[in-house]
Coordinates of C-alpha atoms in Angstrom, one line a residue:
X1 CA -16.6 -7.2 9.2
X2 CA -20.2 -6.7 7.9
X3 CA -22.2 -7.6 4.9
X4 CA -24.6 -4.8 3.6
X5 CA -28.0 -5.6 4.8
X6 CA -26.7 -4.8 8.4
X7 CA -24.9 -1.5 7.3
X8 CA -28.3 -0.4 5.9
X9 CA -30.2 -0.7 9.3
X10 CA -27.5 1.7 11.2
X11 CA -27.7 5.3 12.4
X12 CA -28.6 7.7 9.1
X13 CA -26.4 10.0 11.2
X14 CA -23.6 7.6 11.6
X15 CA -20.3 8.4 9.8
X16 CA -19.9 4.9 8.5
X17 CA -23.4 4.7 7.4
X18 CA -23.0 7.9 5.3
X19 CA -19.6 6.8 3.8
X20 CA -21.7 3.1 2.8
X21 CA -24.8 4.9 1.7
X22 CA -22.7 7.1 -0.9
X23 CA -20.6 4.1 -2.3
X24 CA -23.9 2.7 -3.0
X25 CA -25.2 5.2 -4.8
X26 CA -22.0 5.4 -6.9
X27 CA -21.1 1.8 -7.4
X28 CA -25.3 1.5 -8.5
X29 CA -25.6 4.1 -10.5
X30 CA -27.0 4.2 -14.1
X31 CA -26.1 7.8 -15.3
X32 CA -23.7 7.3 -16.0
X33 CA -23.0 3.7 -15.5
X34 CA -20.1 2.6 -13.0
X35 CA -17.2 1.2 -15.1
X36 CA -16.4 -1.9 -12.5
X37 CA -18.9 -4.2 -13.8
X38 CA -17.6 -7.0 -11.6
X39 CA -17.5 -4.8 -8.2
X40 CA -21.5 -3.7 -8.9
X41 CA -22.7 -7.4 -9.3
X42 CA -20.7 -8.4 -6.1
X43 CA -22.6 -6.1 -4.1
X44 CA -26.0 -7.2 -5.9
X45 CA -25.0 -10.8 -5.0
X46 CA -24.0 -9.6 -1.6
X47 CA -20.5 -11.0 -2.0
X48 CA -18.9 -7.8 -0.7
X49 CA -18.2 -7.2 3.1
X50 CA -17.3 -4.0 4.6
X51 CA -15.6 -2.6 7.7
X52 CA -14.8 0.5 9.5
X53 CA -12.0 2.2 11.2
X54 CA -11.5 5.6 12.5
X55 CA -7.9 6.7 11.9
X56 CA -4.3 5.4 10.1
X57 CA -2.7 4.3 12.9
X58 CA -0.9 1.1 15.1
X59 CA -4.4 -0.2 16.4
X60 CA -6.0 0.7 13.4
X61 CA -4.0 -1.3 11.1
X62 CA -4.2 -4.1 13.4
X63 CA -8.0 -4.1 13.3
X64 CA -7.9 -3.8 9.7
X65 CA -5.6 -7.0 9.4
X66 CA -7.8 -9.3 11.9
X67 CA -10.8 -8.2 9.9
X68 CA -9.3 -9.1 6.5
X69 CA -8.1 -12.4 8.3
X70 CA -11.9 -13.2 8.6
X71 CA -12.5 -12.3 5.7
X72 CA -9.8 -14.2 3.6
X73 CA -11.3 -17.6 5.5
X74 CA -14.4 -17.1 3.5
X75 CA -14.1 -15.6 0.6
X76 CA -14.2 -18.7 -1.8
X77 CA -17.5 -19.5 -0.3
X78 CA -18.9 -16.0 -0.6
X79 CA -18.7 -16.0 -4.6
X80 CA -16.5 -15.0 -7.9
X81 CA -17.5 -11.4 -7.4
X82 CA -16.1 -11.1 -4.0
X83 CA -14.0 -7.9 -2.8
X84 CA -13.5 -6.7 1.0
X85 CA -14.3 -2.7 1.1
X86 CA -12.2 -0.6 4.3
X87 CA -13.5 2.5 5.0
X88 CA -11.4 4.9 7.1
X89 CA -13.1 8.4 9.1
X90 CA -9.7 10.5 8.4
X91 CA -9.6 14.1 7.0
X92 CA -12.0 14.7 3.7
X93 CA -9.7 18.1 2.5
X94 CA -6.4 16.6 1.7
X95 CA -4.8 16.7 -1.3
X96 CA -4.7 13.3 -3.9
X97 CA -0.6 13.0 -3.1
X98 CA -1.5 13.7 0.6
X99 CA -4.0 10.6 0.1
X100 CA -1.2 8.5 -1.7
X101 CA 1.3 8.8 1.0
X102 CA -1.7 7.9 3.5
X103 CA -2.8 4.8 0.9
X104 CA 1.2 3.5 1.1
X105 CA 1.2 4.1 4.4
X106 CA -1.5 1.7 5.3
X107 CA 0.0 -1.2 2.6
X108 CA 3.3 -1.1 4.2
X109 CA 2.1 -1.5 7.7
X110 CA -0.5 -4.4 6.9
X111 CA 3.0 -6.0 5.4
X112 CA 4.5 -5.4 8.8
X113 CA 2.2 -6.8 11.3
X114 CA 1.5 -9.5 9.0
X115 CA 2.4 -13.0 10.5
X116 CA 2.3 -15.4 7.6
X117 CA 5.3 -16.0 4.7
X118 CA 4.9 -14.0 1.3
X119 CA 3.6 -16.6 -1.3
X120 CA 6.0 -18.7 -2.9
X121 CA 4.6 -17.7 -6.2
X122 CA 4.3 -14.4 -6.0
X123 CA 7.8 -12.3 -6.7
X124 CA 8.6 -9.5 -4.2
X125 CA 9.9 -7.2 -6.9
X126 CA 7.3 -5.0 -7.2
X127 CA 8.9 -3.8 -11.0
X128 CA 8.4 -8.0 -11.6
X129 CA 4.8 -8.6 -13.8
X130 CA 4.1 -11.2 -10.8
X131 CA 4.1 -8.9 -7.8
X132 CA 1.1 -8.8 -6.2
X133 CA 0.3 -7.2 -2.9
X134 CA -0.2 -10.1 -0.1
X135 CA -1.4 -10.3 3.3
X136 CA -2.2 -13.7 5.1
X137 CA -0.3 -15.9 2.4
X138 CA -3.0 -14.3 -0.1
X139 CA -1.9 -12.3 -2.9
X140 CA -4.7 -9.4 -3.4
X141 CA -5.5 -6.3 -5.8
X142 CA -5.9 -3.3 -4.1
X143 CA -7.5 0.0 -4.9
X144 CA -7.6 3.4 -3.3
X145 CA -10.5 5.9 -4.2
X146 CA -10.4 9.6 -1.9
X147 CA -12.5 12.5 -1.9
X148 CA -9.5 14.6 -3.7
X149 CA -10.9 13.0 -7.4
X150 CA -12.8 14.9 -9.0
X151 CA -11.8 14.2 -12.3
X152 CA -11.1 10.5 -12.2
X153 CA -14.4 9.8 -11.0
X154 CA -14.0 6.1 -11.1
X155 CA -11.2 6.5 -7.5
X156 CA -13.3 9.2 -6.4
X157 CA -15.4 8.6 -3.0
X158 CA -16.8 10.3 -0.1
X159 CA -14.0 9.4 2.1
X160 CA -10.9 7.4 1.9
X161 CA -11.7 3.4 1.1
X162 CA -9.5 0.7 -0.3
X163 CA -10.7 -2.1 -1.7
X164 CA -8.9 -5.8 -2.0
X165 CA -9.6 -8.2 -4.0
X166 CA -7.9 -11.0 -4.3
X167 CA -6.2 -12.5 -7.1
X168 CA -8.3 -15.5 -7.3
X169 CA -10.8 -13.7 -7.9
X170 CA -9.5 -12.7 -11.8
X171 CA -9.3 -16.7 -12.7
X172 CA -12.8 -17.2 -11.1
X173 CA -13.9 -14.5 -13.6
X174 CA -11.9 -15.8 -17.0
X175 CA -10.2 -12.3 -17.5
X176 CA -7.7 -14.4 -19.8
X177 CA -10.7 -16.0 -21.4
X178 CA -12.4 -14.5 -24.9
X179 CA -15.4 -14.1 -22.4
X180 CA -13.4 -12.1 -20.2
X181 CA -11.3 -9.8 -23.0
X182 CA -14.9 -8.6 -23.6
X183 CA -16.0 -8.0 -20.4
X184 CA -12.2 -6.1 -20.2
X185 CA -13.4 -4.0 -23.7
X186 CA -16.7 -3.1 -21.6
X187 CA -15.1 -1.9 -18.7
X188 CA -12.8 0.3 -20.7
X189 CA -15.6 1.9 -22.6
X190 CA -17.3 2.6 -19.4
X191 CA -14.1 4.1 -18.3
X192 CA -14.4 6.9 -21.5
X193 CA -17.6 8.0 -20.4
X194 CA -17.8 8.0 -16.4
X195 CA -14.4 9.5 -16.5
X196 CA -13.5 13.5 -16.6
X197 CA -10.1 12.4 -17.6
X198 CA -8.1 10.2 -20.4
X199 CA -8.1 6.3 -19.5
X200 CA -4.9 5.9 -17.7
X201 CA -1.9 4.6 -19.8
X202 CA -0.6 2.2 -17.2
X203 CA -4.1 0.0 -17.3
X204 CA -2.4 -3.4 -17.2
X205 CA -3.4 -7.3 -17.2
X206 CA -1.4 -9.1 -14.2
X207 CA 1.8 -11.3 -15.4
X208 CA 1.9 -9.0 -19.2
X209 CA 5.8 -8.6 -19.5
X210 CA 4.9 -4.6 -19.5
X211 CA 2.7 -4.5 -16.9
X212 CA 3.5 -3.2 -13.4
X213 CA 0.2 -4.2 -11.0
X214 CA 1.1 -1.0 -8.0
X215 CA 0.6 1.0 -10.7
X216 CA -2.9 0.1 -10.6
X217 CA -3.6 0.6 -7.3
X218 CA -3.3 4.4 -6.6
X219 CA -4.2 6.4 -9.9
X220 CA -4.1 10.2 -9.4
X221 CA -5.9 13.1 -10.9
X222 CA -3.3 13.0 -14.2
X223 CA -1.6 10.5 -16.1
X224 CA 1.7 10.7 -14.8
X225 CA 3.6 9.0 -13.0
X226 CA 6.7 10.4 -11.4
X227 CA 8.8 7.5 -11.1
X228 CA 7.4 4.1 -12.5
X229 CA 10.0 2.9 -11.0
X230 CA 10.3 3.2 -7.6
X231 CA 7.0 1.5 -6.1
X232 CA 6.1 3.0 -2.6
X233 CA 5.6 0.1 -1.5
X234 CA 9.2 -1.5 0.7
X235 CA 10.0 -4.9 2.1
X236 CA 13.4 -3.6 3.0
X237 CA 13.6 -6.3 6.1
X238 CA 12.4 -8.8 4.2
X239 CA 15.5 -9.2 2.3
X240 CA 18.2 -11.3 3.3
X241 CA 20.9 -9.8 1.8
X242 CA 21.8 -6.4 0.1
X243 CA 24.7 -6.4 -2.1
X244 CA 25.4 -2.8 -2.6
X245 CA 24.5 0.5 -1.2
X246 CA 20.9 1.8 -1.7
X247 CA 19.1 4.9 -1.6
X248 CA 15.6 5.2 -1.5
X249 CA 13.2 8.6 -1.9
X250 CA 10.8 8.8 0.0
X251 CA 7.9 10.9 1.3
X252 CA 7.9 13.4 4.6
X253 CA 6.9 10.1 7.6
X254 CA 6.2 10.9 11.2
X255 CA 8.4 9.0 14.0
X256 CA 5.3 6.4 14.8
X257 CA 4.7 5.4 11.2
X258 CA 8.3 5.1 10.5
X259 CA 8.7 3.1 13.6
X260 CA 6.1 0.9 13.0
X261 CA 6.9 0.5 9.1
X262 CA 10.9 -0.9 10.3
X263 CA 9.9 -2.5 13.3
X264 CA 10.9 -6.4 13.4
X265 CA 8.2 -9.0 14.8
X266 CA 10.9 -9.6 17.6
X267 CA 13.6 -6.8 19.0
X268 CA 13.9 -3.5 18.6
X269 CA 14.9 -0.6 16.2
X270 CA 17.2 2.6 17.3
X271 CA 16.2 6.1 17.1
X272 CA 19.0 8.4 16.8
X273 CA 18.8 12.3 17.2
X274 CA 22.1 13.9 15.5
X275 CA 23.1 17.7 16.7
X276 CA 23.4 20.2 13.9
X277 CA 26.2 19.4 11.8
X278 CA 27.3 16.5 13.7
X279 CA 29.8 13.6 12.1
X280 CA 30.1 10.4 12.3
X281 CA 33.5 9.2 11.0
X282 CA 34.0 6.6 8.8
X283 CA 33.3 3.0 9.9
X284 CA 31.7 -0.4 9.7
X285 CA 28.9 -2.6 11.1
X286 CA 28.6 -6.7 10.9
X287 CA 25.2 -6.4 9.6
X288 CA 22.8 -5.1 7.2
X289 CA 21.6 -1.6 8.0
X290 CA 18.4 0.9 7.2
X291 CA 17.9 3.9 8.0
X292 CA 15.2 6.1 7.9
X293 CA 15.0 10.0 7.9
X294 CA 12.4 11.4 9.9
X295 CA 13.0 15.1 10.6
X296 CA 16.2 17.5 9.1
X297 CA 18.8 16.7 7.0
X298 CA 21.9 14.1 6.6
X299 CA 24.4 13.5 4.2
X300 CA 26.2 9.7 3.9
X301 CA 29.2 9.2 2.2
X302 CA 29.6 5.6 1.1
X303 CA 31.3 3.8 -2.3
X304 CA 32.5 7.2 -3.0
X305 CA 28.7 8.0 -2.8
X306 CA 27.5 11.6 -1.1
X307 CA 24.0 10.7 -0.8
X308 CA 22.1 13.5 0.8
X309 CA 18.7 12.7 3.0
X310 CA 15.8 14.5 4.0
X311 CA 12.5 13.2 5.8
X312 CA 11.2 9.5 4.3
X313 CA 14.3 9.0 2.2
X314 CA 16.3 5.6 3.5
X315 CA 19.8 4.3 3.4
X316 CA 20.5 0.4 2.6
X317 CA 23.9 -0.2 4.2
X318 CA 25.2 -3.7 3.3
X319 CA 27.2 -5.3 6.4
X320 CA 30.8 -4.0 6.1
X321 CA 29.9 -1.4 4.4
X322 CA 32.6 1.6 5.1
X323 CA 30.4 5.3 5.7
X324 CA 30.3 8.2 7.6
X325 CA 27.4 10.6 7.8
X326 CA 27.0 14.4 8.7
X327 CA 24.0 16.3 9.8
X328 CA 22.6 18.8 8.1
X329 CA 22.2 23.0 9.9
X330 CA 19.2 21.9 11.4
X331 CA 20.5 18.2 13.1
X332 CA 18.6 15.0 12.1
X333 CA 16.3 12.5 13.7
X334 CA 16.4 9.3 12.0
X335 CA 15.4 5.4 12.9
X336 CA 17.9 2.4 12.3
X337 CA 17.1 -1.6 12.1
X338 CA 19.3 -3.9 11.6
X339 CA 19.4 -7.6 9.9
X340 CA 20.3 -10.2 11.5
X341 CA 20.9 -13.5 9.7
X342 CA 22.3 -16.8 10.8
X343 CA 22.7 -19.2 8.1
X344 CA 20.2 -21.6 10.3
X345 CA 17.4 -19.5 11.4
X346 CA 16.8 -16.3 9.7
X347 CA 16.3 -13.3 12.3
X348 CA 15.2 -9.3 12.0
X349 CA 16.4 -7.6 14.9
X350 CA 17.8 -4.3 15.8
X351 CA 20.3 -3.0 18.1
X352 CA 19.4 -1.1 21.4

């Protein structure tokens, strides 16, 4: 984690230095003005910090949670403007929905290797108005900007960088306070000028009854949303219970990510390779049961469900639930975890 007087000093040929130099120049700006008046006097307070990391992947992550760890210990003391910045050296040419899946991707594994509870206070529906994102018992905003805006200038960047900030930070500020609601109105009309696009209908204040924070975090290049109600964003093991079948779309995943993404602290998940066109007649397990597509096709049949799957869709499979599955021409790799859970200790493991 670094602050930006030693970022400044580095390498002008170093990637990391580029990427700082260039949020500088936007977040400082003055023609037009950048809309995030709170972000631009956090870095001229230096309350920011910043780090670095050169891929989306296991170790990555991992790096990325230690360092917001460190940061999280001091924010309070760094100031009301604080935000922690993560830039990542990954390809500059994707698309914005290519960026989205990579922006998810990173959320859902920080909530895997994460070793402290989700806050009391905070729901885990993300539909609820008081879902937050959290990592390290601290709920945090978080927002994505790519090289792939062009037109929503205000998430565009030079390479792909999230920023969280977290939630204290909005009562340190007064958003809620008539001081704040203009500060709000000034942001907003900043928004109208910096951006090559209308403001975004889903601009929301946390806890409104309408208001949905994850649509916050990753705003494309239009205003729509495909489904405003199905939040990337799964704690699927975190549950302790699921009381009927569930089907979940999702996005083309590699094995690793989806691994990593279903993988309990302790134990073990299963990957499965079914031939083409391969059944599995109809049966039961103890448990609850996910199950993630990685590669081809599979169709389950459950509560007089056909549910067809192809790669990043997943299956919630209550215990006792009867099913049966068949693969599609092609066969089907896919990943399963199970759910443990004694009515003492409360345990995520998988079978072997």
């Amino acid at each position: 984690m670094f602050e930006k007087n030693e970022i400044l000093n580095w390498d002008e040929n170093d990637w990391k230095k580029k990427a700082f130099v260039n949020f500088t120049e936007d977040l400082t700006g003055k023609n037009p003005k950048f809309p995030c008046i709170f972000g631009t006097s956090g870095y001229q307070k230096n309350e920011l910090r910043f780090d670095f990391f050169q891929r989306i992947d296991i170790e990555s992550i991992k790096l990325l949670g230690q360092s917001l760890i460190e940061y999280l210990k001091i924010a309070k003391k760094l100031g009301s403007y604080t935000s922690f910045v993560a830039f990542f050296n990954i390809e500059t040419n994707k698309n914005v929905e290519e960026y989205e899946k990579d922006f998810w991707q990173v959320l859902n594994m920080l909530h895997r290797i994460d070793e402290s509870p989700w806050p009391e206070d905070i729901s885990k529906d993300t539909n609820n108005p008081q879902w937050e994102f959290s990592f390290g018992g601290e709920p945090i905003f978080v927002v994505c900007n790519t090289p792939a805006h062009k037109l929503r200038k205000s998430r565009s960047a030079s390479t792909f960088m999230i920023t969280f900030q977290p939630r204290w930070v909005f009562d340190e500020i007064g958003l809620l306070t008539p001081k704040g609601e203009k500060s709000k109105k000034i942001v907003r009309e900043l928004l109208k000028k910096y951006d090559d696009i209308p403001e975004y209908p889903y601009l929301g204040s946390y806890g409104d009854p309408e208001n949905k924070e994850w649509l916050q975090y990753f705003i494309s290049e239009t205003n729509e949303v495909s489904n405003i109600e199905k939040c990337p964003f799964h704690q699927l093991l975190n549950q302790n219970s699921v009381e009927q079948v569930k089907y979940v779309s999702g996005k083309n995943i590699s094995l690793e990510q989806a691994v990593f993404e279903l993988l309990p602290e302790t134990g073990s998940v299963e990957v499965q390779r079914d031939t083409p066109l391969r059944e599995h007649k109809t049966h039961t397990h103890p448990t609850n049961e996910t199950l993630l597509i990685i590669e081809g096709e599979i169709t389950f049949y459950a509560e007089n469900q056909k549910i067809p799957c192809k790669s990043g869709d997943r299956i919630l499979l209550p215990a006792n639930t009867k099913h049966s599955s068949i693969a599609g021409p092609n066969g089907c790799l896919y990943i399963i975890a199970l759910e443990f859970v004694n009515p003492e200790i409360e345990k995520v493991g998988a079978r072997i």
